[in-house]
CSV table of C-alpha atoms and ligand atoms in Angstrom, one decimal:
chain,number,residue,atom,x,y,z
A,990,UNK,CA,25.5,197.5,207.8
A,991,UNK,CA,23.6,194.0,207.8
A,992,UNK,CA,22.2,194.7,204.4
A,993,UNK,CA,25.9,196.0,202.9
A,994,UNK,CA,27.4,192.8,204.3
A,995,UNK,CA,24.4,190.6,202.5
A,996,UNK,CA,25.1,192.4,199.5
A,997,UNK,CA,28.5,192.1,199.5
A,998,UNK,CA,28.5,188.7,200.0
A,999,UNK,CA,26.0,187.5,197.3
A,1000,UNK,CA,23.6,184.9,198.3
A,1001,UNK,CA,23.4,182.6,194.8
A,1002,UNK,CA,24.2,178.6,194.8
A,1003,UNK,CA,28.2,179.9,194.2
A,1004,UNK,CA,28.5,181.8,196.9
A,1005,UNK,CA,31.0,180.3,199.6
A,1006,UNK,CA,29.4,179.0,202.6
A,1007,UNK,CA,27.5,181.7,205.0
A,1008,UNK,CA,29.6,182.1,207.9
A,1009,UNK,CA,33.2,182.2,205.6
A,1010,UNK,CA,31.8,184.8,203.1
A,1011,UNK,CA,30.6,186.9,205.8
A,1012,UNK,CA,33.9,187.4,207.7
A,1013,UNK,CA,35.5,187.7,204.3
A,1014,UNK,CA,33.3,190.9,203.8
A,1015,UNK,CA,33.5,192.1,207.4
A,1016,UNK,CA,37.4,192.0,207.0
A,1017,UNK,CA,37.4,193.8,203.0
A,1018,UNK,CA,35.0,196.2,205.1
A,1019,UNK,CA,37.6,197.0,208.4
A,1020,UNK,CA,40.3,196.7,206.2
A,1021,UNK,CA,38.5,199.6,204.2
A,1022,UNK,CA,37.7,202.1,207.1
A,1023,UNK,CA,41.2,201.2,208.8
A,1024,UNK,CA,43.0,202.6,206.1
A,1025,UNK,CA,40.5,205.7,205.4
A,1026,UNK,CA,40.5,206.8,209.5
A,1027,UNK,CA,44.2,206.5,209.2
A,1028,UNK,CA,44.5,208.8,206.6
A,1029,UNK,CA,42.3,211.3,207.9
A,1030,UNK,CA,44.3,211.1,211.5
A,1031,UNK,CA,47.1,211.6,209.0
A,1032,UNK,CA,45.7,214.7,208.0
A,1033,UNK,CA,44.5,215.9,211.0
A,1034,UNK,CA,48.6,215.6,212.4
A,1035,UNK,CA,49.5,217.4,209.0
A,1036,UNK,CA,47.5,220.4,209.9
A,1037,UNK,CA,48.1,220.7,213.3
A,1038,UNK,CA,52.0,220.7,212.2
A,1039,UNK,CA,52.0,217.5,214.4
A,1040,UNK,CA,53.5,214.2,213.0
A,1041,UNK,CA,51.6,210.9,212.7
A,1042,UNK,CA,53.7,208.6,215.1
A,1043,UNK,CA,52.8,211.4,218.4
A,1044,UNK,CA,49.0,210.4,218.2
A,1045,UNK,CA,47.9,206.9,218.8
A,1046,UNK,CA,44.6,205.7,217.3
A,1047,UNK,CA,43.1,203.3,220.4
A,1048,UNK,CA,39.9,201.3,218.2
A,1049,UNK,CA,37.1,200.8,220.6
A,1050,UNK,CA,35.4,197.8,219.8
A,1051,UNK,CA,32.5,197.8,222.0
A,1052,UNK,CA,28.9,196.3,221.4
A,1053,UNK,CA,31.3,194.4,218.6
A,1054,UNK,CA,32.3,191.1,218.6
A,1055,UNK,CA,35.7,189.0,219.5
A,1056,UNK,CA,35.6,188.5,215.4
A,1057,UNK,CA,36.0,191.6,214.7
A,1058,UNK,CA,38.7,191.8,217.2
A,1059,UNK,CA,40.3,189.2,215.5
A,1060,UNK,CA,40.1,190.7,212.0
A,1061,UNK,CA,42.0,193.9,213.3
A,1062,UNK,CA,44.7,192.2,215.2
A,1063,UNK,CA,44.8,190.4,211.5
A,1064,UNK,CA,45.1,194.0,210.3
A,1065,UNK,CA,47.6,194.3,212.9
A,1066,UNK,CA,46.1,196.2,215.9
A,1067,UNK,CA,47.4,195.1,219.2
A,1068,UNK,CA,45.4,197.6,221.5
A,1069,UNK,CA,41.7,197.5,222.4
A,1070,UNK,CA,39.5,199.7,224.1
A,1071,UNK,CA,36.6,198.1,225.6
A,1072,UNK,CA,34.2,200.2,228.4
A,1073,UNK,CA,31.9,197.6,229.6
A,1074,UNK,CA,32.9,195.1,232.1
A,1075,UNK,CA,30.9,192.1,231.9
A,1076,UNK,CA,31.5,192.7,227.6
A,1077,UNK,CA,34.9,192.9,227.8
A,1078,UNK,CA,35.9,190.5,230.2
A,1079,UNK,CA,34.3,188.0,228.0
A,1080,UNK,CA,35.8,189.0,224.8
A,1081,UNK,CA,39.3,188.9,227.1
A,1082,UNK,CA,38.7,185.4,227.9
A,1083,UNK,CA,37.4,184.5,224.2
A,1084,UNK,CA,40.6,185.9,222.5
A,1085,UNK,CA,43.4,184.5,224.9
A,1086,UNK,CA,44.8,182.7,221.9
A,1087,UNK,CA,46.0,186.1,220.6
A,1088,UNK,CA,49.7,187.2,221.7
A,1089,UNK,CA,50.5,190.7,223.0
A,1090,UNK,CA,47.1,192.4,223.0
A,1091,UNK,CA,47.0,195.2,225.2
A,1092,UNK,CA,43.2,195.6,226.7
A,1093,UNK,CA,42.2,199.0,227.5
A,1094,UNK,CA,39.4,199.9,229.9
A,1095,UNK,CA,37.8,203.1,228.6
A,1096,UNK,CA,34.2,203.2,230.2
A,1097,UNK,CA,32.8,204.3,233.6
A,1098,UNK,CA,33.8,201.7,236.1
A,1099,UNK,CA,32.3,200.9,239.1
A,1100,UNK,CA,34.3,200.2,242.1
A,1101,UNK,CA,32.7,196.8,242.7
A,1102,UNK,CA,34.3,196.1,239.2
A,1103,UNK,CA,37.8,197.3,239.9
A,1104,UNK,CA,39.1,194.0,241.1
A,1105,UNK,CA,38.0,192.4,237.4
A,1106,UNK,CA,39.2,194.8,235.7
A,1107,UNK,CA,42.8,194.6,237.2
A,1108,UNK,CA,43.2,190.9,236.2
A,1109,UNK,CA,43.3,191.7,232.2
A,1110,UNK,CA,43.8,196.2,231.5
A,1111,UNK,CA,47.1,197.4,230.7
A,1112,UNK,CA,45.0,200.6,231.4
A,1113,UNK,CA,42.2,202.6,232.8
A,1114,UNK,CA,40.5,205.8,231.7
A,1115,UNK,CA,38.3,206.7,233.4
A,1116,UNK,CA,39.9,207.1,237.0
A,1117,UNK,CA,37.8,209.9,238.9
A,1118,UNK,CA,37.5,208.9,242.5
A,1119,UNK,CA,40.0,208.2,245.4
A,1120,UNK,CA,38.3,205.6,246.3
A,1121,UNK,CA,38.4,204.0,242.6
A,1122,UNK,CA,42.2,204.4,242.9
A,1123,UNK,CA,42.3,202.8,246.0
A,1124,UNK,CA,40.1,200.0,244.8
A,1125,UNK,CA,41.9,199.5,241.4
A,1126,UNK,CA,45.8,199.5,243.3
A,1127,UNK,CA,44.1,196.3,245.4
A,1128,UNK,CA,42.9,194.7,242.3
A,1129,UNK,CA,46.1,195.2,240.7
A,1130,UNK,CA,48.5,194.2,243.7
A,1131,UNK,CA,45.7,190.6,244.2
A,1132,UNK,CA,46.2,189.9,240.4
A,1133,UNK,CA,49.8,190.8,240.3
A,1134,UNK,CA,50.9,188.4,243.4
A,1135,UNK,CA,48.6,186.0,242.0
A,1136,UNK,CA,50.1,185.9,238.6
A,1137,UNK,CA,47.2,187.3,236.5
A,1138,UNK,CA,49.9,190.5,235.6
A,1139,UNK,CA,52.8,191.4,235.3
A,1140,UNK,CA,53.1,194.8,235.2
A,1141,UNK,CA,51.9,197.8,236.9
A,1142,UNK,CA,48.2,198.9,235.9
A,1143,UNK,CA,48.4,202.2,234.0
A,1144,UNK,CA,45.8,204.6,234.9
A,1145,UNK,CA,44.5,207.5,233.1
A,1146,UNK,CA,42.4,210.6,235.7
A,1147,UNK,CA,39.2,211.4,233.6
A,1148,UNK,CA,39.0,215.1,234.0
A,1149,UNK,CA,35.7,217.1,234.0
A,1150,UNK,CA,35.1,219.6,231.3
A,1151,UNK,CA,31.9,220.6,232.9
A,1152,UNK,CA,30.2,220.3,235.9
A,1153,UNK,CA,28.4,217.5,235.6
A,1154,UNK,CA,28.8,215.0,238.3
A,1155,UNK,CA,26.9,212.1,236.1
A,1156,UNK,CA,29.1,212.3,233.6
A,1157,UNK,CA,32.2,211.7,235.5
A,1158,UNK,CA,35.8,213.3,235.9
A,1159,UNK,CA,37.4,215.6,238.1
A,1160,UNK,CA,38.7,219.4,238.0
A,1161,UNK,CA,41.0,221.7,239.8
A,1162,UNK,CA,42.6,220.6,242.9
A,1163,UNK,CA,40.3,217.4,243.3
A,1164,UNK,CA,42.1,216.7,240.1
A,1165,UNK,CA,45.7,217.5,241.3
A,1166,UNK,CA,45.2,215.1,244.6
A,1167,UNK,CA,43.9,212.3,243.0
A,1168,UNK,CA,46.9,212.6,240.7
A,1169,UNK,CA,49.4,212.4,243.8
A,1170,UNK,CA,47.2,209.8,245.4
A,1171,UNK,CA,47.5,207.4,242.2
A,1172,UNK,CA,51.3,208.8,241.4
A,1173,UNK,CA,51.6,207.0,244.8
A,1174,UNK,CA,50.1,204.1,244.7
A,1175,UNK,CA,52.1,200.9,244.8
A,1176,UNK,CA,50.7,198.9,241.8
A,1177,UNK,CA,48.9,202.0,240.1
A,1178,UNK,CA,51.3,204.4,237.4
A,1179,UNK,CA,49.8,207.8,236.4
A,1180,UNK,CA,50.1,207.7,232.6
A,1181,UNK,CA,48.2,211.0,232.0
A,1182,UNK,CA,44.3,212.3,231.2
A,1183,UNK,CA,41.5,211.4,229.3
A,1184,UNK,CA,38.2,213.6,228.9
A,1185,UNK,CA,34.9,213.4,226.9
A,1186,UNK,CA,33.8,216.8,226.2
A,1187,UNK,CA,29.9,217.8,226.8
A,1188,UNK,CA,27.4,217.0,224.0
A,1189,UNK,CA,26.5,220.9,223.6
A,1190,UNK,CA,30.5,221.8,223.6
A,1191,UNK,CA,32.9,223.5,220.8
A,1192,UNK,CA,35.2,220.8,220.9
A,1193,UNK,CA,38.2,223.5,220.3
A,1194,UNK,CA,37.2,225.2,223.3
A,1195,UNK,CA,36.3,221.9,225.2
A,1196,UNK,CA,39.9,220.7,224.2
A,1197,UNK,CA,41.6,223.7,225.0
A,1198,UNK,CA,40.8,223.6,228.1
A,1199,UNK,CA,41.5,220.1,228.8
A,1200,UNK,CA,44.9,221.4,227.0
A,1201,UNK,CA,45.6,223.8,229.7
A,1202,UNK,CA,44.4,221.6,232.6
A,1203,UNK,CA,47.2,218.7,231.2
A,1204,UNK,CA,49.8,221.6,231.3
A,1205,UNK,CA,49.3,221.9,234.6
A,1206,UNK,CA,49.5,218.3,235.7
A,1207,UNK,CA,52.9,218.4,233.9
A,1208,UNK,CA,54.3,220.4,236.1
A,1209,UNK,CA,53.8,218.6,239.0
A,1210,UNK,CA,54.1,215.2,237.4
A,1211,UNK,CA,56.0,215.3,234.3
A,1212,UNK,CA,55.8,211.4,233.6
A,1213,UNK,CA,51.6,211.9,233.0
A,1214,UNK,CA,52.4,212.4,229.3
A,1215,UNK,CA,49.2,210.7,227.5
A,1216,UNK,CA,46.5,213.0,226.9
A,1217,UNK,CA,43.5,210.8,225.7
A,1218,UNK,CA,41.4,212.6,223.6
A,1219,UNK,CA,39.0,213.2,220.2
A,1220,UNK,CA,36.5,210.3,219.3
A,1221,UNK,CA,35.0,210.0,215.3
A,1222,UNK,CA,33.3,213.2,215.8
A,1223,UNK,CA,36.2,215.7,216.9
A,1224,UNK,CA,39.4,214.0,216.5
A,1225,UNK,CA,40.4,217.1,214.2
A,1226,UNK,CA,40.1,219.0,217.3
A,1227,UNK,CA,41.7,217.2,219.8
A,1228,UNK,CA,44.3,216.6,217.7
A,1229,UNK,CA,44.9,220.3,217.1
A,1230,UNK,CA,45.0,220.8,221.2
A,1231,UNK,CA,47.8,218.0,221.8
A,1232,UNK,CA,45.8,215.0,222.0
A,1233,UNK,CA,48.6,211.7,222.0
A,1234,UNK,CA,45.5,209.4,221.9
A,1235,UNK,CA,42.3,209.1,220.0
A,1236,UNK,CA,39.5,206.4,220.9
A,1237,UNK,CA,37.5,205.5,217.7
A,1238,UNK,CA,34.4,203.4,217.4
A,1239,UNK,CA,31.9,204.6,214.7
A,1240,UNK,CA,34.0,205.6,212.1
A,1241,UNK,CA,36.0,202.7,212.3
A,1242,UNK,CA,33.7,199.4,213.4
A,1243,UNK,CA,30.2,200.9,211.8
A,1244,UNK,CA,27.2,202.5,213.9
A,1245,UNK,CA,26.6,200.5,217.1
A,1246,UNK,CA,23.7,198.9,218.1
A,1247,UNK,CA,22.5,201.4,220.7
A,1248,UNK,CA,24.0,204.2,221.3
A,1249,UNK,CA,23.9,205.5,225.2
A,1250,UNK,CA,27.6,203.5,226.2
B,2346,PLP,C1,32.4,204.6,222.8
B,2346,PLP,C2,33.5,205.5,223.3
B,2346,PLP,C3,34.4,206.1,222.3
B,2346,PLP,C4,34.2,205.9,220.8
B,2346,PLP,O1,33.2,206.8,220.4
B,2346,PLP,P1,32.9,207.0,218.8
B,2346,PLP,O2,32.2,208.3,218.8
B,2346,PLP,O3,32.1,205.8,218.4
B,2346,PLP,O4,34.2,207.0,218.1
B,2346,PLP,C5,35.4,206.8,222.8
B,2346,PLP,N1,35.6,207.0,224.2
B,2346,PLP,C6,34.7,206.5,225.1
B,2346,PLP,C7,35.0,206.7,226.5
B,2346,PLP,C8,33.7,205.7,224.7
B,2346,PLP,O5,32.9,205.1,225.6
């Protein structure tokens, strides 16, 4: 990506000076794969006889810099998914100058971070614990009394679609009780589930199933509407099994420097 942005750029005695040329051809190049992944969501809605305006695209713009994040809200984006705290909490700060930007916490959070976290996301994915929940409702009621917020912190269960406990989420009635627990929760609102399905996994089966599991929630808690799923990979499919929310990285910021967050 280095070498496409050096090309693009030029490098002769005309070219405009290094650091303006460069964020000229970072913006031609998000302006570029904005539109494209927007046309293939688009198309994915079309064949799932969905329309465009049920599925939001959340761009996650982690390992990237607050530039970047600048050129999209240019392209007008006003939502963010970050999933590293120390990352994101930095870019927050960096880009206070930008009005209405809605931050949202996508990553594995440890509770030790809940309390930062609270201060600046409208949301959180990745809720899998009680004792999460109870740490992020604190975090949210000490920034919300303090000033830091205004509004309730929006908090998404990240639901197991195997049985992997390193990976994170929650199934069956684990699930269900941590929905009631965080349905409860003074500061916290349950705005539905997010899942990631496992590397070896059909993705139409892996959504399916997450399909069925959000079904379920529904009837208990009928205000949990978001269902957060499909990445670059398998957005097709997740939008074929009622995803309302797709996080893309690769196919819309480039290849990331590493790979394992
Ligand atoms: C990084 C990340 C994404 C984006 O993944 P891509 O494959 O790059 O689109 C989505 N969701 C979560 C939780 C992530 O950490």
């Amino acid at each position: 990506m280095t070498e496409n942005i050096a090309a693009a750029t030029g490098s002769g005695p005309t070219a405009a000076p290094a650091d303006e040329s460069l964020v000229t051809a970072r913006a031609t190049e998000l302006s570029a794969s904005l539109t494209a992944l927007t046309a293939r969501i688009d198309a994915a809605c079309r064949a799932a006889g969905r329309t465009s305006a049920e599925v939001r695209l959340l761009p996650v713009t982690k390992f990237f810099p607050a530039s970047d994040i600048e050129i999209l809200y240019g392209l007008g984006r006003r939502e963010f998914g970050e999933s590293r705290e120390q990352e994101a909490s930095g870019k927050v700060a960096q880009l206070r100058h930008l009005s209405q930007v809605r931050w949202e916490f996508i990553g594995r959070l440890q509770r030790n971070k809940a309390k930062h976290v609270a201060r600046w996301a409208d949301t959180v994915y990745s809720v899998d614990s009680d004792r999460l929940a109870t740490a992020l409702d604190a975090g949210t009621e000490a920034a919300l009394e303090a000033g830091e917020r205004h509004s309730p912190l929006r908090v998404l269960l990240q639901v197991s679609l195997d049985d992997d406990p390193e990976r994170g989420g929650v199934r069956g009635a684990t699930l269900l009780a941590l929905a009631d627990q965080v349905a409860a929760s003074a500061s916290l609102q349950l705005a539905g589930l997010m899942a990631i399905p496992p590397v070896d996994a059909d993705p139409d089966a892996a959504f399916a199933e997450l399909e069925r599991v959000h079904a379920s929630l529904l009837r208990t808690h009928p205000e949990a509407t978001e269902l957060s799923a499909g990445m670059s990979g398998d957005l097709e499919a997740a939008i074929r099994h009622g995803s309302t929310c797709v996080r893309v990285g690769t196919a819309l910021m480039g290849a990331r420097p590493i790979t394992s967050a």
